[in-house]
PDB file of C-alpha atoms in Angstrom:
ATOM      1  CA  MET N  15      56.489  62.334 119.581  1.00  0.00           C
ATOM      2  CA  PRO N  16      57.551  64.783 116.861  1.00  0.00           C
ATOM      3  CA  GLU N  17      56.729  68.490 117.714  1.00  0.00           C
ATOM      4  CA  LYS N  18      53.215  69.890 116.593  1.00  0.00           C
ATOM      5  CA  ARG N  19      53.886  72.232 113.575  1.00  0.00           C
ATOM      6  CA  LEU N  20      52.770  75.736 114.479  1.00  0.00           C
ATOM      7  CA  THR N  21      49.906  77.298 112.438  1.00  0.00           C
ATOM      8  CA  ALA N  22      51.132  80.920 111.149  1.00  0.00           C
ATOM      9  CA  PRO N  23      48.970  83.939 111.420  1.00  0.00           C
ATOM     10  CA  GLY N  24      46.496  84.640 108.231  1.00  0.00           C
ATOM     11  CA  TRP N  25      44.189  87.081 107.312  1.00  0.00           C
ATOM     12  CA  PRO N  26      42.036  87.336 110.587  1.00  0.00           C
ATOM     13  CA  GLU N  27      45.379  88.214 112.473  1.00  0.00           C
ATOM     14  CA  PHE N  28      46.425  90.677 109.670  1.00  0.00           C
ATOM     15  CA  ALA N  29      43.261  92.446 109.711  1.00  0.00           C
ATOM     16  CA  VAL N  30      42.969  92.388 113.703  1.00  0.00           C
ATOM     17  CA  ALA N  31      46.221  93.510 114.207  1.00  0.00           C
ATOM     18  CA  LEU N  32      46.138  96.694 111.475  1.00  0.00           C
ATOM     19  CA  ILE N  33      42.579  97.888 112.663  1.00  0.00           C
ATOM     20  CA  VAL N  34      43.103  97.760 116.266  1.00  0.00           C
ATOM     21  CA  TYR N  35      47.028  99.463 115.593  1.00  0.00           C
ATOM     22  CA  MET N  36      45.582 101.955 113.607  1.00  0.00           C
ATOM     23  CA  ALA N  37      42.355 102.761 115.752  1.00  0.00           C
ATOM     24  CA  LEU N  38      44.242 103.465 118.464  1.00  0.00           C
ATOM     25  CA  ILE N  39      47.144 105.538 116.790  1.00  0.00           C
ATOM     26  CA  LEU N  40      44.602 107.807 115.641  1.00  0.00           C
ATOM     27  CA  GLY N  41      42.059 107.796 118.317  1.00  0.00           C
ATOM     28  CA  LEU N  42      44.326 108.520 121.317  1.00  0.00           C
ATOM     29  CA  SER N  43      46.346 110.969 118.845  1.00  0.00           C
ATOM     30  CA  VAL N  44      43.296 113.200 118.255  1.00  0.00           C
ATOM     31  CA  LEU N  45      41.947 112.424 122.118  1.00  0.00           C
ATOM     32  CA  TRP N  46      45.211 113.175 123.554  1.00  0.00           C
ATOM     33  CA  LEU N  47      48.698 113.774 122.004  1.00  0.00           C
ATOM     34  CA  LEU N  48      47.266 116.854 120.008  1.00  0.00           C
ATOM     35  CA  ARG N  49      45.604 118.318 122.911  1.00  0.00           C
ATOM     36  CA  ILE N  50      49.322 118.720 124.461  1.00  0.00           C
ATOM     37  CA  PRO N  51      50.394 122.446 123.836  1.00  0.00           C
ATOM     38  CA  ASP N  52      53.614 123.307 121.917  1.00  0.00           C
ATOM     39  CA  GLU N  53      55.026 124.473 124.951  1.00  0.00           C
ATOM     40  CA  GLN N  54      55.048 121.044 125.840  1.00  0.00           C
ATOM     41  CA  ALA N  55      56.421 119.385 122.533  1.00  0.00           C
ATOM     42  CA  ALA N  56      59.416 117.528 124.392  1.00  0.00           C
ATOM     43  CA  TRP N  57      56.883 116.014 126.804  1.00  0.00           C
ATOM     44  CA  ARG N  58      54.395 114.937 123.372  1.00  0.00           C
ATOM     45  CA  GLY N  59      57.559 113.555 121.449  1.00  0.00           C
ATOM     46  CA  ILE N  60      58.096 111.070 124.397  1.00  0.00           C
ATOM     47  CA  LEU N  61      54.611 110.209 125.051  1.00  0.00           C
ATOM     48  CA  GLY N  62      53.982 109.702 121.481  1.00  0.00           C
ATOM     49  CA  MET N  63      56.889 107.279 121.066  1.00  0.00           C
ATOM     50  CA  GLY N  64      55.968 105.202 124.140  1.00  0.00           C
ATOM     51  CA  LEU N  65      52.168 105.158 122.885  1.00  0.00           C
ATOM     52  CA  ASN N  66      53.385 103.896 119.738  1.00  0.00           C
ATOM     53  CA  GLY N  67      55.269 101.211 121.477  1.00  0.00           C
ATOM     54  CA  ALA N  68      52.135 100.465 123.644  1.00  0.00           C
ATOM     55  CA  VAL N  69      49.859 100.055 120.826  1.00  0.00           C
ATOM     56  CA  GLY N  70      52.080  97.237 118.965  1.00  0.00           C
ATOM     57  CA  VAL N  71      51.900  95.443 121.670  1.00  0.00           C
ATOM     58  CA  VAL N  72      48.394  95.673 122.227  1.00  0.00           C
ATOM     59  CA  ALA N  73      47.710  94.883 118.418  1.00  0.00           C
ATOM     60  CA  LEU N  74      49.810  91.684 118.517  1.00  0.00           C
ATOM     61  CA  LEU N  75      47.875  90.738 121.747  1.00  0.00           C
ATOM     62  CA  ALA N  76      44.804  91.284 119.892  1.00  0.00           C
ATOM     63  CA  ALA N  77      45.693  89.165 117.126  1.00  0.00           C
ATOM     64  CA  PHE N  78      47.353  86.272 119.593  1.00  0.00           C
ATOM     65  CA  SER N  79      43.369  86.164 121.226  1.00  0.00           C
ATOM     66  CA  LEU N  80      41.952  85.150 118.316  1.00  0.00           C
ATOM     67  CA  ARG N  81      43.191  81.587 117.424  1.00  0.00           C
ATOM     68  CA  ILE N  82      46.734  80.716 117.779  1.00  0.00           C
ATOM     69  CA  ARG N  83      47.890  80.776 121.405  1.00  0.00           C
ATOM     70  CA  ASP N  84      51.618  80.275 121.172  1.00  0.00           C
ATOM     71  CA  LEU N  85      53.903  83.541 120.362  1.00  0.00           C
ATOM     72  CA  ARG N  86      56.168  81.076 118.878  1.00  0.00           C
ATOM     73  CA  ALA N  87      53.909  81.189 116.096  1.00  0.00           C
ATOM     74  CA  PHE N  88      54.517  85.176 116.154  1.00  0.00           C
ATOM     75  CA  GLY N  89      58.227  84.962 115.960  1.00  0.00           C
ATOM     76  CA  PHE N  90      59.222  84.787 119.630  1.00  0.00           C
ATOM     77  CA  ARG N  91      61.930  82.170 118.701  1.00  0.00           C
ATOM     78  CA  ALA N  92      65.632  82.281 119.697  1.00  0.00           C
ATOM     79  CA  VAL N  93      67.985  82.451 117.152  1.00  0.00           C
ATOM     80  CA  ASP N  94      71.754  82.038 116.382  1.00  0.00           C
ATOM     81  CA  GLY N  95      73.850  84.696 117.717  1.00  0.00           C
ATOM     82  CA  ARG N  96      75.235  85.450 114.401  1.00  0.00           C
ATOM     83  CA  TRP N  97      71.727  86.683 113.016  1.00  0.00           C
ATOM     84  CA  LEU N  98      71.490  89.163 116.073  1.00  0.00           C
ATOM     85  CA  ALA N  99      75.265  90.780 115.250  1.00  0.00           C
ATOM     86  CA  ILE N 100      73.849  90.693 111.496  1.00  0.00           C
ATOM     87  CA  GLY N 101      70.590  92.408 112.664  1.00  0.00           C
ATOM     88  CA  ALA N 102      72.560  95.111 115.035  1.00  0.00           C
ATOM     89  CA  GLY N 103      75.040  96.098 112.220  1.00  0.00           C
ATOM     90  CA  LEU N 104      71.854  96.506 109.618  1.00  0.00           C
ATOM     91  CA  GLY N 105      70.725  98.895 111.757  1.00  0.00           C
ATOM     92  CA  VAL N 106      73.823 101.141 110.965  1.00  0.00           C
ATOM     93  CA  VAL N 107      73.200 100.278 107.328  1.00  0.00           C
ATOM     94  CA  ALA N 108      69.837 101.571 107.863  1.00  0.00           C
ATOM     95  CA  PHE N 109      71.001 104.686 109.256  1.00  0.00           C
ATOM     96  CA  GLY N 110      73.188 105.132 106.418  1.00  0.00           C
ATOM     97  CA  LEU N 111      70.552 104.516 103.828  1.00  0.00           C
ATOM     98  CA  SER N 112      68.179 106.644 105.556  1.00  0.00           C
ATOM     99  CA  LEU N 113      70.490 109.683 104.773  1.00  0.00           C
ATOM    100  CA  ILE N 114      70.824 109.059 101.351  1.00  0.00           C
ATOM    101  CA  ILE N 115      66.962 108.733 100.916  1.00  0.00           C
ATOM    102  CA  GLU N 116      66.768 112.138 102.832  1.00  0.00           C
ATOM    103  CA  HIS N 117      69.253 113.732 100.620  1.00  0.00           C
ATOM    104  CA  VAL N 118      67.668 112.797  97.791  1.00  0.00           C
ATOM    105  CA  TYR N 119      63.743 113.645  99.031  1.00  0.00           C
ATOM    106  CA  PHE N 120      64.692 116.884 100.043  1.00  0.00           C
ATOM    107  CA  SER N 121      66.388 117.868  96.984  1.00  0.00           C
ATOM    108  CA  PHE N 122      63.158 117.735  95.124  1.00  0.00           C
ATOM    109  CA  ILE N 123      60.504 118.078  98.290  1.00  0.00           C
ATOM    110  CA  THR N 124      59.966 120.625 100.757  1.00  0.00           C
ATOM    111  CA  GLU N 125      57.691 119.905 103.738  1.00  0.00           C
ATOM    112  CA  ILE N 126      56.738 120.514 107.342  1.00  0.00           C
ATOM    113  CA  ASN N 127      59.204 119.140 109.858  1.00  0.00           C
ATOM    114  CA  ASN N 128      57.376 115.907 111.322  1.00  0.00           C
ATOM    115  CA  GLN N 129      59.865 114.714 113.667  1.00  0.00           C
ATOM    116  CA  ALA N 130      60.474 118.424 115.545  1.00  0.00           C
ATOM    117  CA  ASP N 131      58.778 117.090 118.863  1.00  0.00           C
ATOM    118  CA  PHE N 132      61.130 114.024 118.928  1.00  0.00           C
ATOM    119  CA  GLN N 133      64.232 117.022 118.275  1.00  0.00           C
ATOM    120  CA  ALA N 134      62.577 118.855 120.902  1.00  0.00           C
ATOM    121  CA  ALA N 135      62.586 115.976 123.465  1.00  0.00           C
ATOM    122  CA  ALA N 136      66.096 114.912 122.446  1.00  0.00           C
ATOM    123  CA  GLN N 137      67.451 118.435 123.050  1.00  0.00           C
ATOM    124  CA  ALA N 138      65.974 119.273 126.352  1.00  0.00           C
ATOM    125  CA  GLY N 139      68.601 117.941 128.780  1.00  0.00           C
ATOM    126  CA  ALA N 140      69.968 114.511 129.521  1.00  0.00           C
ATOM    127  CA  PHE N 141      66.643 113.251 131.341  1.00  0.00           C
ATOM    128  CA  SER N 142      64.285 113.994 128.356  1.00  0.00           C
ATOM    129  CA  LEU N 143      66.933 112.420 125.969  1.00  0.00           C
ATOM    130  CA  LEU N 144      67.244 109.125 128.050  1.00  0.00           C
ATOM    131  CA  ALA N 145      63.460 109.001 127.998  1.00  0.00           C
ATOM    132  CA  LEU N 146      63.327 109.573 124.802  1.00  0.00           C
ATOM    133  CA  ILE N 147      65.851 106.862 123.926  1.00  0.00           C
ATOM    134  CA  PHE N 148      63.924 104.849 126.233  1.00  0.00           C
ATOM    135  CA  ALA N 149      60.680 104.908 124.506  1.00  0.00           C
ATOM    136  CA  GLY N 150      61.385 105.595 120.937  1.00  0.00           C
ATOM    137  CA  ALA N 151      64.640 102.925 120.593  1.00  0.00           C
ATOM    138  CA  LEU N 152      63.003 100.365 122.842  1.00  0.00           C
ATOM    139  CA  LEU N 153      59.187 100.491 123.417  1.00  0.00           C
ATOM    140  CA  THR N 154      58.701 101.981 119.586  1.00  0.00           C
ATOM    141  CA  PRO N 155      60.905  99.240 117.840  1.00  0.00           C
ATOM    142  CA  LEU N 156      59.345  96.497 120.254  1.00  0.00           C
ATOM    143  CA  GLY N 157      56.113  97.570 119.461  1.00  0.00           C
ATOM    144  CA  GLU N 158      56.309  97.842 115.803  1.00  0.00           C
ATOM    145  CA  GLU N 159      58.011  94.881 115.055  1.00  0.00           C
ATOM    146  CA  LEU N 160      55.400  92.939 117.269  1.00  0.00           C
ATOM    147  CA  ALA N 161      53.000  94.274 115.097  1.00  0.00           C
ATOM    148  CA  PHE N 162      54.261  94.556 111.582  1.00  0.00           C
ATOM    149  CA  ARG N 163      56.758  91.709 111.515  1.00  0.00           C
ATOM    150  CA  GLY N 164      55.432  89.732 114.213  1.00  0.00           C
ATOM    151  CA  VAL N 165      51.836  89.788 112.947  1.00  0.00           C
ATOM    152  CA  ILE N 166      51.505  91.557 109.312  1.00  0.00           C
ATOM    153  CA  ALA N 167      54.989  90.113 107.400  1.00  0.00           C
ATOM    154  CA  ASN N 168      54.140  86.875 109.185  1.00  0.00           C
ATOM    155  CA  SER N 169      50.372  86.401 107.637  1.00  0.00           C
ATOM    156  CA  LEU N 170      52.190  87.437 104.169  1.00  0.00           C
ATOM    157  CA  ASN N 171      55.018  85.423 104.295  1.00  0.00           C
ATOM    158  CA  ARG N 172      52.827  82.152 102.819  1.00  0.00           C
ATOM    159  CA  TYR N 173      52.667  84.448  99.437  1.00  0.00           C
ATOM    160  CA  GLY N 174      56.469  84.367  99.204  1.00  0.00           C
ATOM    161  CA  PRO N 175      59.021  87.113  99.514  1.00  0.00           C
ATOM    162  CA  TRP N 176      57.552  89.703  97.356  1.00  0.00           C
ATOM    163  CA  ALA N 177      54.483  89.678  99.750  1.00  0.00           C
ATOM    164  CA  GLY N 178      55.958  88.865 102.943  1.00  0.00           C
ATOM    165  CA  ILE N 179      58.822  91.542 102.695  1.00  0.00           C
ATOM    166  CA  LEU N 180      57.962  94.265 100.276  1.00  0.00           C
ATOM    167  CA  GLY N 181      54.161  94.060 100.960  1.00  0.00           C
ATOM    168  CA  SER N 182      54.561  94.262 104.448  1.00  0.00           C
ATOM    169  CA  ALA N 183      57.350  96.862 104.193  1.00  0.00           C
ATOM    170  CA  THR N 184      54.486  98.805 102.261  1.00  0.00           C
ATOM    171  CA  VAL N 185      52.300  98.181 104.753  1.00  0.00           C
ATOM    172  CA  PHE N 186      54.499  99.744 107.359  1.00  0.00           C
ATOM    173  CA  ALA N 187      55.450 102.398 105.202  1.00  0.00           C
ATOM    174  CA  ALA N 188      51.848 103.705 105.024  1.00  0.00           C
ATOM    175  CA  ALA N 189      51.117 103.619 108.634  1.00  0.00           C
ATOM    176  CA  HIS N 190      53.890 106.408 108.842  1.00  0.00           C
ATOM    177  CA  GLY N 191      52.085 108.814 106.577  1.00  0.00           C
ATOM    178  CA  PRO N 192      52.922 110.280 103.841  1.00  0.00           C
ATOM    179  CA  SER N 193      56.355 112.096 104.157  1.00  0.00           C
ATOM    180  CA  VAL N 194      60.303 111.260 103.798  1.00  0.00           C
ATOM    181  CA  ILE N 195      59.370 109.163 106.689  1.00  0.00           C
ATOM    182  CA  PHE N 196      57.567 107.005 104.182  1.00  0.00           C
ATOM    183  CA  PHE N 197      60.216 105.834 102.374  1.00  0.00           C
ATOM    184  CA  ASN N 198      62.793 105.730 105.566  1.00  0.00           C
ATOM    185  CA  ALA N 199      60.285 103.127 106.760  1.00  0.00           C
ATOM    186  CA  LEU N 200      59.960 101.376 103.740  1.00  0.00           C
ATOM    187  CA  MET N 201      63.545 100.837 103.448  1.00  0.00           C
ATOM    188  CA  ALA N 202      63.771  99.699 107.245  1.00  0.00           C
ATOM    189  CA  GLY N 203      60.403  97.258 106.931  1.00  0.00           C
ATOM    190  CA  ILE N 204      62.371  95.909 104.052  1.00  0.00           C
ATOM    191  CA  LEU N 205      65.566  95.083 106.032  1.00  0.00           C
ATOM    192  CA  THR N 206      63.857  93.489 108.923  1.00  0.00           C
ATOM    193  CA  GLY N 207      61.141  92.014 107.097  1.00  0.00           C
ATOM    194  CA  TRP N 208      63.862  90.181 105.355  1.00  0.00           C
ATOM    195  CA  LEU N 209      65.746  89.217 108.536  1.00  0.00           C
ATOM    196  CA  PHE N 210      62.307  88.194 110.020  1.00  0.00           C
ATOM    197  CA  ARG N 211      61.659  85.663 106.587  1.00  0.00           C
ATOM    198  CA  LYS N 212      65.140  84.116 107.056  1.00  0.00           C
ATOM    199  CA  THR N 213      65.043  83.553 110.751  1.00  0.00           C
ATOM    200  CA  GLY N 214      61.506  83.403 111.713  1.00  0.00           C
ATOM    201  CA  SER N 215      62.546  85.204 114.765  1.00  0.00           C
ATOM    202  CA  LEU N 216      61.449  88.690 115.698  1.00  0.00           C
ATOM    203  CA  TRP N 217      64.877  89.169 117.749  1.00  0.00           C
ATOM    204  CA  PRO N 218      67.360  90.076 114.602  1.00  0.00           C
ATOM    205  CA  GLY N 219      65.213  92.671 112.996  1.00  0.00           C
ATOM    206  CA  LEU N 220      64.214  94.249 116.589  1.00  0.00           C
ATOM    207  CA  LEU N 221      68.112  94.790 117.004  1.00  0.00           C
ATOM    208  CA  THR N 222      67.983  96.609 113.401  1.00  0.00           C
ATOM    209  CA  HIS N 223      65.043  98.979 114.341  1.00  0.00           C
ATOM    210  CA  VAL N 224      66.728  99.547 117.779  1.00  0.00           C
ATOM    211  CA  VAL N 225      69.898 100.567 116.811  1.00  0.00           C
ATOM    212  CA  TYR N 226      68.296 102.634 113.705  1.00  0.00           C
ATOM    213  CA  ASN N 227      66.104 104.751 115.847  1.00  0.00           C
ATOM    214  CA  ALA N 228      69.020 105.140 118.479  1.00  0.00           C
ATOM    215  CA  ILE N 229      71.360 106.651 115.727  1.00  0.00           C
ATOM    216  CA  TRP N 230      68.847 109.072 114.737  1.00  0.00           C
ATOM    217  CA  LEU N 231      67.680 110.116 118.382  1.00  0.00           C
ATOM    218  CA  VAL N 232      71.055 110.624 119.490  1.00  0.00           C
ATOM    219  CA  VAL N 233      71.673 112.483 116.550  1.00  0.00           C
ATOM    220  CA  TYR N 234      68.675 114.470 116.899  1.00  0.00           C
ATOM    221  CA  SER N 235      70.431 115.975 120.390  1.00  0.00           C
ATOM    222  CA  LEU N 236      73.345 117.220 118.411  1.00  0.00           C
ATOM    223  CA  GLN N 237      71.441 119.238 116.221  1.00  0.00           C
TER     224      GLN N 237
END
């Protein structure tokens, strides 16, 4: 018998994933993270990264629970090894592009450092750095790729590459707030969205995200 064609996520999954993601991020930040004092900024940074990853997983599970009970439809698919290598390489490219974005951005705009907690965690010793890398370069990329590529980009891909890649990247960037991180996230979202559209798999884009975040966290530790 021919293999049953999988139904792709649509607007119901898009809406549920985004609402769950943003509600949990905002709610838990207000109720928990913002109550952690500045003296524990490193701990706050690690928890913030871990929370972001966990929330993305919950958003994917919420979308999965609606009607499509097959994880392959959300990008859980094996992929050729060359795409994994391309994904890892694009993580390095994304880091280089982010340096250019930040140079241009800060030539015109001055803003409060919204990465201070992560920098504090990266500079608070070896254990803190390892915990931050686990949370920020593994958990956060996993959660964000599940939610923003596995559900949101996936839902928009039916409308063509502009919607699937640029549209989902814009949603991803908006979720990071109005700062230089918006433009970095937009750039990273375009790269990972392209990988997802080309392969139908989460794993190449996840590698891009992991490498990109890991390089930045190591850079923070050296500043």
